[in-house]
Amino acid sequence: MFFSDVDLPAFARLLAVHFLRILAILIVAFLALRLLNWLTRRLVRHLKEMDEIDGSTQDRQIDTIFTVVRSTGLVVIIASALFMVLLEVGVNVGPMLTSVGIVGLALGLGAQTLVKDVVSGVFIMAENLYRVGEAVEVGGYAGTIEHFTLRATTVRAFNGTLYTIPNGDIRAVSNSSRDWSRAIVDVGLQYETDVPQAMDTLREIGRALGQNEELAPALLDEPTITGIENLGDWQVTLRIFVTTLPGQQFDVQRYLRQEVKKRLALAYPRQEIQIIS
């Protein structure tokens, strides 16, 4: 063999024999790094396009997330390539892998909760579940998103209480600030009430709502009266609803309740005593 006739050090001879394999490992690692950079740039651009405000807090968080992702991927790819090269030249990496595994296990057990929170935070941001300023219910707490990080979400309740919820504890999210909302008001009437006349009154209230200068711009369609929704023990329930811009349903509901109270006789629990003579 050619290398047996050349007085090369054993290590150099070993490198020469496995040169093509090592070169292939390095090429694959290089391509993996290029692919990682391309994917992260594409995802960052896509997520920023979903955010209408340039330079917002969410944009900065996106940059931070993908900087961490890119750096982590870089370390994983380079470390994997290095181990494969060492294996190719005959270095026993078993003890090294054992040490790395022990350290990784210790760090994993110690940071298990933190990792769960951070991973959940990444998915919350990637799926755009909520943004700062939106009215939501997360982790059983309702309010407005005041702050969001990879580790936790901060919700300001309507009474002013501030809740900090670890992202890993969030199982379901209700968002009232996306696309459209619906103002729904149920009207409980006495059984003696003329229902068709009451429905006409509700239609008048709906028309008045559409002519209200402050609230009309928040409406996305005409108010709808559905008729009798329920027959209770002491009331007949009618319903009026209208689709509104996100977050505007509360003001519309207050207006509807106020007008209903002024124009209709509402039901209330009553006790009747019959005297038998």
Coordinates of C-alpha atoms in Angstrom, one line a residue:
M1 CA 0.0 0.0 0.0
F2 CA 1.2 3.6 -0.8
F3 CA 1.1 4.8 2.8
S4 CA 3.1 1.8 4.0
D5 CA 6.1 3.0 1.9
V6 CA 5.9 6.6 3.2
D7 CA 7.3 7.3 6.7
L8 CA 4.3 9.2 8.0
P9 CA 3.3 9.3 11.7
A10 CA 0.6 6.8 12.6
F11 CA -2.0 9.5 13.3
A12 CA -1.3 11.3 10.0
R13 CA -1.5 7.9 8.1
L14 CA -4.9 7.3 9.8
L15 CA -6.1 10.7 8.8
A16 CA -5.1 10.1 5.2
V17 CA -6.8 6.7 5.1
H18 CA -10.1 8.1 6.4
F19 CA -9.8 11.5 4.6
L20 CA -12.8 11.1 2.4
R21 CA -15.0 10.0 5.3
I22 CA -13.9 12.9 7.4
L23 CA -14.4 15.3 4.5
A24 CA -17.9 13.9 4.0
I25 CA -18.7 14.5 7.7
L26 CA -17.5 18.1 7.5
I27 CA -19.5 18.7 4.3
V28 CA -22.7 17.3 5.8
A29 CA -22.1 19.4 8.9
F30 CA -21.6 22.5 6.8
L31 CA -24.8 21.8 4.8
A32 CA -26.7 21.3 8.1
L33 CA -25.5 24.6 9.4
R34 CA -26.6 26.3 6.1
L35 CA -30.0 24.6 6.3
L36 CA -30.4 25.7 10.0
N37 CA -29.6 29.3 9.2
W38 CA -32.1 29.3 6.2
L39 CA -34.9 27.7 8.2
T40 CA -34.5 30.1 11.2
R41 CA -34.4 33.2 8.9
R42 CA -37.5 32.0 7.1
L43 CA -39.4 31.3 10.3
V44 CA -38.3 34.7 11.8
R45 CA -39.5 36.5 8.7
H46 CA -42.8 34.6 8.7
L47 CA -43.5 35.3 12.4
K48 CA -42.6 39.0 12.0
E49 CA -45.0 39.3 9.1
M50 CA -47.8 38.1 11.4
D51 CA -47.0 40.9 13.8
E52 CA -48.3 44.2 12.3
I53 CA -46.1 46.4 14.5
D54 CA -42.5 46.7 13.3
G55 CA -39.9 46.7 16.1
S56 CA -42.5 45.6 18.7
T57 CA -41.7 43.6 21.9
Q58 CA -42.9 40.5 20.1
D59 CA -40.4 41.1 17.3
R60 CA -37.6 41.4 19.8
Q61 CA -38.7 38.2 21.5
I62 CA -38.8 36.4 18.2
D63 CA -35.2 37.5 17.5
T64 CA -34.1 36.3 20.9
I65 CA -35.8 32.9 20.5
F66 CA -34.3 32.1 17.2
T67 CA -30.9 33.4 18.3
V68 CA -31.0 30.8 21.1
V69 CA -32.4 28.1 18.6
R70 CA -29.6 28.9 16.1
S71 CA -26.9 28.8 18.7
T72 CA -28.2 25.5 20.2
G73 CA -28.4 24.0 16.7
L74 CA -24.8 25.2 16.0
V75 CA -23.5 23.6 19.1
V76 CA -25.3 20.3 18.4
I77 CA -24.1 20.1 14.8
I78 CA -20.5 20.9 15.6
A79 CA -20.4 18.6 18.6
S80 CA -21.9 15.7 16.5
A81 CA -19.4 16.3 13.7
L82 CA -16.5 16.4 16.1
F83 CA -17.5 13.1 17.8
M84 CA -17.9 11.5 14.4
V85 CA -14.5 12.7 13.3
L86 CA -12.9 11.4 16.5
L87 CA -14.6 8.0 16.0
E88 CA -13.3 7.9 12.4
V89 CA -9.7 8.4 13.5
G90 CA -10.0 5.8 16.2
V91 CA -10.3 7.8 19.3
N92 CA -12.3 6.1 22.1
V93 CA -15.1 8.6 22.8
G94 CA -17.0 6.3 25.2
P95 CA -15.7 7.8 28.4
M96 CA -16.3 11.3 26.9
L97 CA -19.9 10.4 26.0
T98 CA -20.5 8.9 29.5
S99 CA -19.3 12.2 31.1
V100 CA -21.4 14.3 28.8
G101 CA -24.4 12.0 29.5
I102 CA -24.0 12.3 33.2
V103 CA -23.7 16.1 33.1
G104 CA -26.7 16.3 30.7
L105 CA -28.8 14.1 33.0
A106 CA -28.0 16.2 36.0
L107 CA -28.8 19.5 34.1
G108 CA -31.9 18.0 32.7
L109 CA -33.3 16.9 36.1
G110 CA -32.4 20.2 37.7
A111 CA -33.9 22.3 34.8
Q112 CA -36.8 20.1 33.9
T113 CA -39.4 22.6 34.9
L114 CA -37.6 25.5 33.3
V115 CA -37.1 23.6 30.0
K116 CA -40.8 22.7 30.0
D117 CA -41.8 26.4 30.5
V118 CA -39.4 27.6 27.8
V119 CA -40.5 25.0 25.2
S120 CA -44.1 25.9 25.9
G121 CA -43.2 29.6 25.5
V122 CA -41.7 28.9 22.1
F123 CA -44.8 27.1 20.9
I124 CA -47.1 29.8 22.3
M125 CA -45.1 32.4 20.3
A126 CA -44.7 30.2 17.2
E127 CA -48.5 29.5 17.1
N128 CA -49.3 33.1 17.9
L129 CA -51.8 32.2 20.6
Y130 CA -51.9 35.7 22.2
R131 CA -50.1 39.0 22.2
V132 CA -49.5 41.8 24.8
G133 CA -52.7 43.8 25.2
E134 CA -55.2 41.0 24.2
A135 CA -58.1 39.9 26.5
V136 CA -57.6 36.3 27.2
E137 CA -58.2 33.5 29.7
V138 CA -55.1 31.4 30.3
G139 CA -54.4 28.9 33.1
G140 CA -57.8 29.7 34.6
Y141 CA -57.1 33.4 34.9
A142 CA -59.0 36.0 32.8
G143 CA -57.7 39.4 32.0
T144 CA -55.3 41.3 29.7
I145 CA -51.9 40.0 28.6
E146 CA -49.5 42.5 30.2
H147 CA -46.1 40.7 29.7
F148 CA -44.9 37.6 27.9
T149 CA -41.6 35.9 28.1
L150 CA -40.3 32.4 27.2
R151 CA -40.7 31.3 30.8
A152 CA -44.0 32.9 31.9
T153 CA -47.1 34.9 30.9
T154 CA -48.3 37.8 33.0
V155 CA -52.1 38.5 33.1
R156 CA -53.7 41.6 34.6
A157 CA -57.2 40.7 35.8
F158 CA -60.0 43.2 35.3
N159 CA -59.9 43.9 39.1
G160 CA -56.2 44.9 38.8
T161 CA -54.7 41.7 40.2
L162 CA -51.5 40.7 38.4
Y163 CA -51.1 36.9 37.8
T164 CA -47.8 35.3 36.6
I165 CA -48.4 31.9 35.0
P166 CA -45.6 29.6 34.0
N167 CA -46.0 28.7 30.4
G168 CA -45.6 25.0 31.1
D169 CA -48.8 25.2 33.2
I170 CA -51.0 26.6 30.4
R171 CA -53.2 23.9 28.9
A172 CA -55.9 25.9 27.2
V173 CA -56.2 29.5 26.0
S174 CA -59.4 31.5 25.4
N175 CA -58.7 34.7 23.3
S176 CA -61.4 37.4 23.0
S177 CA -59.4 39.8 20.9
R178 CA -59.1 37.9 17.6
D179 CA -61.0 38.6 14.4
W180 CA -64.4 39.2 15.9
S181 CA -66.5 38.9 19.1
R182 CA -70.2 38.6 19.9
A183 CA -72.3 40.6 22.2
I184 CA -75.0 38.3 23.7
V185 CA -77.8 39.5 26.0
D186 CA -80.5 37.1 27.3
V187 CA -83.7 38.8 28.4
G188 CA -85.9 37.2 31.0
L189 CA -89.5 38.1 30.7
Q190 CA -92.6 37.3 32.8
Y191 CA -94.8 34.6 31.5
E192 CA -97.6 37.2 31.2
T193 CA -95.5 39.2 28.7
D194 CA -96.7 39.5 25.0
V195 CA -93.7 37.7 23.4
P196 CA -94.2 39.0 19.8
Q197 CA -94.4 42.6 21.1
A198 CA -91.3 42.1 23.3
M199 CA -89.5 40.8 20.2
D200 CA -90.6 44.0 18.3
T201 CA -89.2 46.0 21.1
L202 CA -85.9 44.1 20.9
R203 CA -85.7 44.9 17.2
E204 CA -86.2 48.6 17.9
I205 CA -83.4 48.4 20.4
G206 CA -81.2 46.7 17.7
R207 CA -82.0 49.5 15.2
A208 CA -81.2 52.1 17.8
L209 CA -77.9 50.4 18.5
G210 CA -77.1 50.6 14.7
Q211 CA -77.7 54.4 14.8
N212 CA -75.6 55.0 17.9
E213 CA -72.7 57.1 16.8
E214 CA -70.3 55.7 19.4
L215 CA -71.1 52.0 19.1
A216 CA -72.2 51.6 15.4
P217 CA -68.6 51.5 14.1
A218 CA -68.0 48.5 16.4
L219 CA -70.7 46.4 14.7
L220 CA -69.9 43.9 12.0
D221 CA -73.5 42.9 11.2
E222 CA -77.1 43.6 12.2
P223 CA -78.4 42.6 15.6
T224 CA -80.3 39.3 15.6
I225 CA -83.3 38.3 17.8
T226 CA -83.5 34.5 18.1
G227 CA -86.9 34.3 19.8
I228 CA -87.6 32.1 22.8
E229 CA -84.4 30.5 24.0
N230 CA -85.6 28.9 27.2
L231 CA -88.7 28.4 29.4
G232 CA -87.7 28.6 33.0
D233 CA -89.5 28.2 36.2
W234 CA -90.5 31.9 36.4
Q235 CA -89.3 33.5 33.2
V236 CA -89.4 33.3 29.4
T237 CA -85.9 33.9 28.0
L238 CA -85.4 35.8 24.7
R239 CA -82.0 36.5 23.2
I240 CA -80.5 39.3 21.2
F241 CA -76.9 39.2 19.8
V242 CA -74.7 41.0 17.4
T243 CA -71.2 40.4 16.0
T244 CA -68.7 43.2 16.9
L245 CA -65.0 44.1 16.6
P246 CA -62.7 42.2 19.0
G247 CA -63.0 43.6 22.5
Q248 CA -66.0 45.8 21.7
Q249 CA -68.7 43.3 22.8
F250 CA -68.6 44.5 26.4
D251 CA -69.7 48.1 25.6
V252 CA -72.3 46.8 23.3
Q253 CA -73.7 44.4 25.9
R254 CA -73.9 47.2 28.5
Y255 CA -75.9 49.4 26.0
L256 CA -78.3 46.5 25.2
R257 CA -78.9 45.7 28.9
Q258 CA -79.6 49.4 29.6
E259 CA -82.1 49.7 26.8
V260 CA -83.8 46.4 27.7
K261 CA -84.2 47.5 31.3
K262 CA -85.8 50.8 30.2
R263 CA -88.2 49.3 27.7
L264 CA -89.2 45.9 28.9
A265 CA -90.7 44.5 32.2
L266 CA -88.1 41.9 33.3
A267 CA -89.0 38.8 35.3
Y268 CA -88.0 38.2 38.8
P269 CA -88.6 35.3 41.3
R270 CA -92.1 35.6 42.9
Q271 CA -94.0 33.7 45.5
E272 CA -97.7 33.4 45.3
I273 CA -99.8 32.6 48.3
Q274 CA -103.2 31.2 47.7
I275 CA -105.7 31.6 50.6
I276 CA -108.4 28.9 50.5
S277 CA -111.5 30.0 52.3

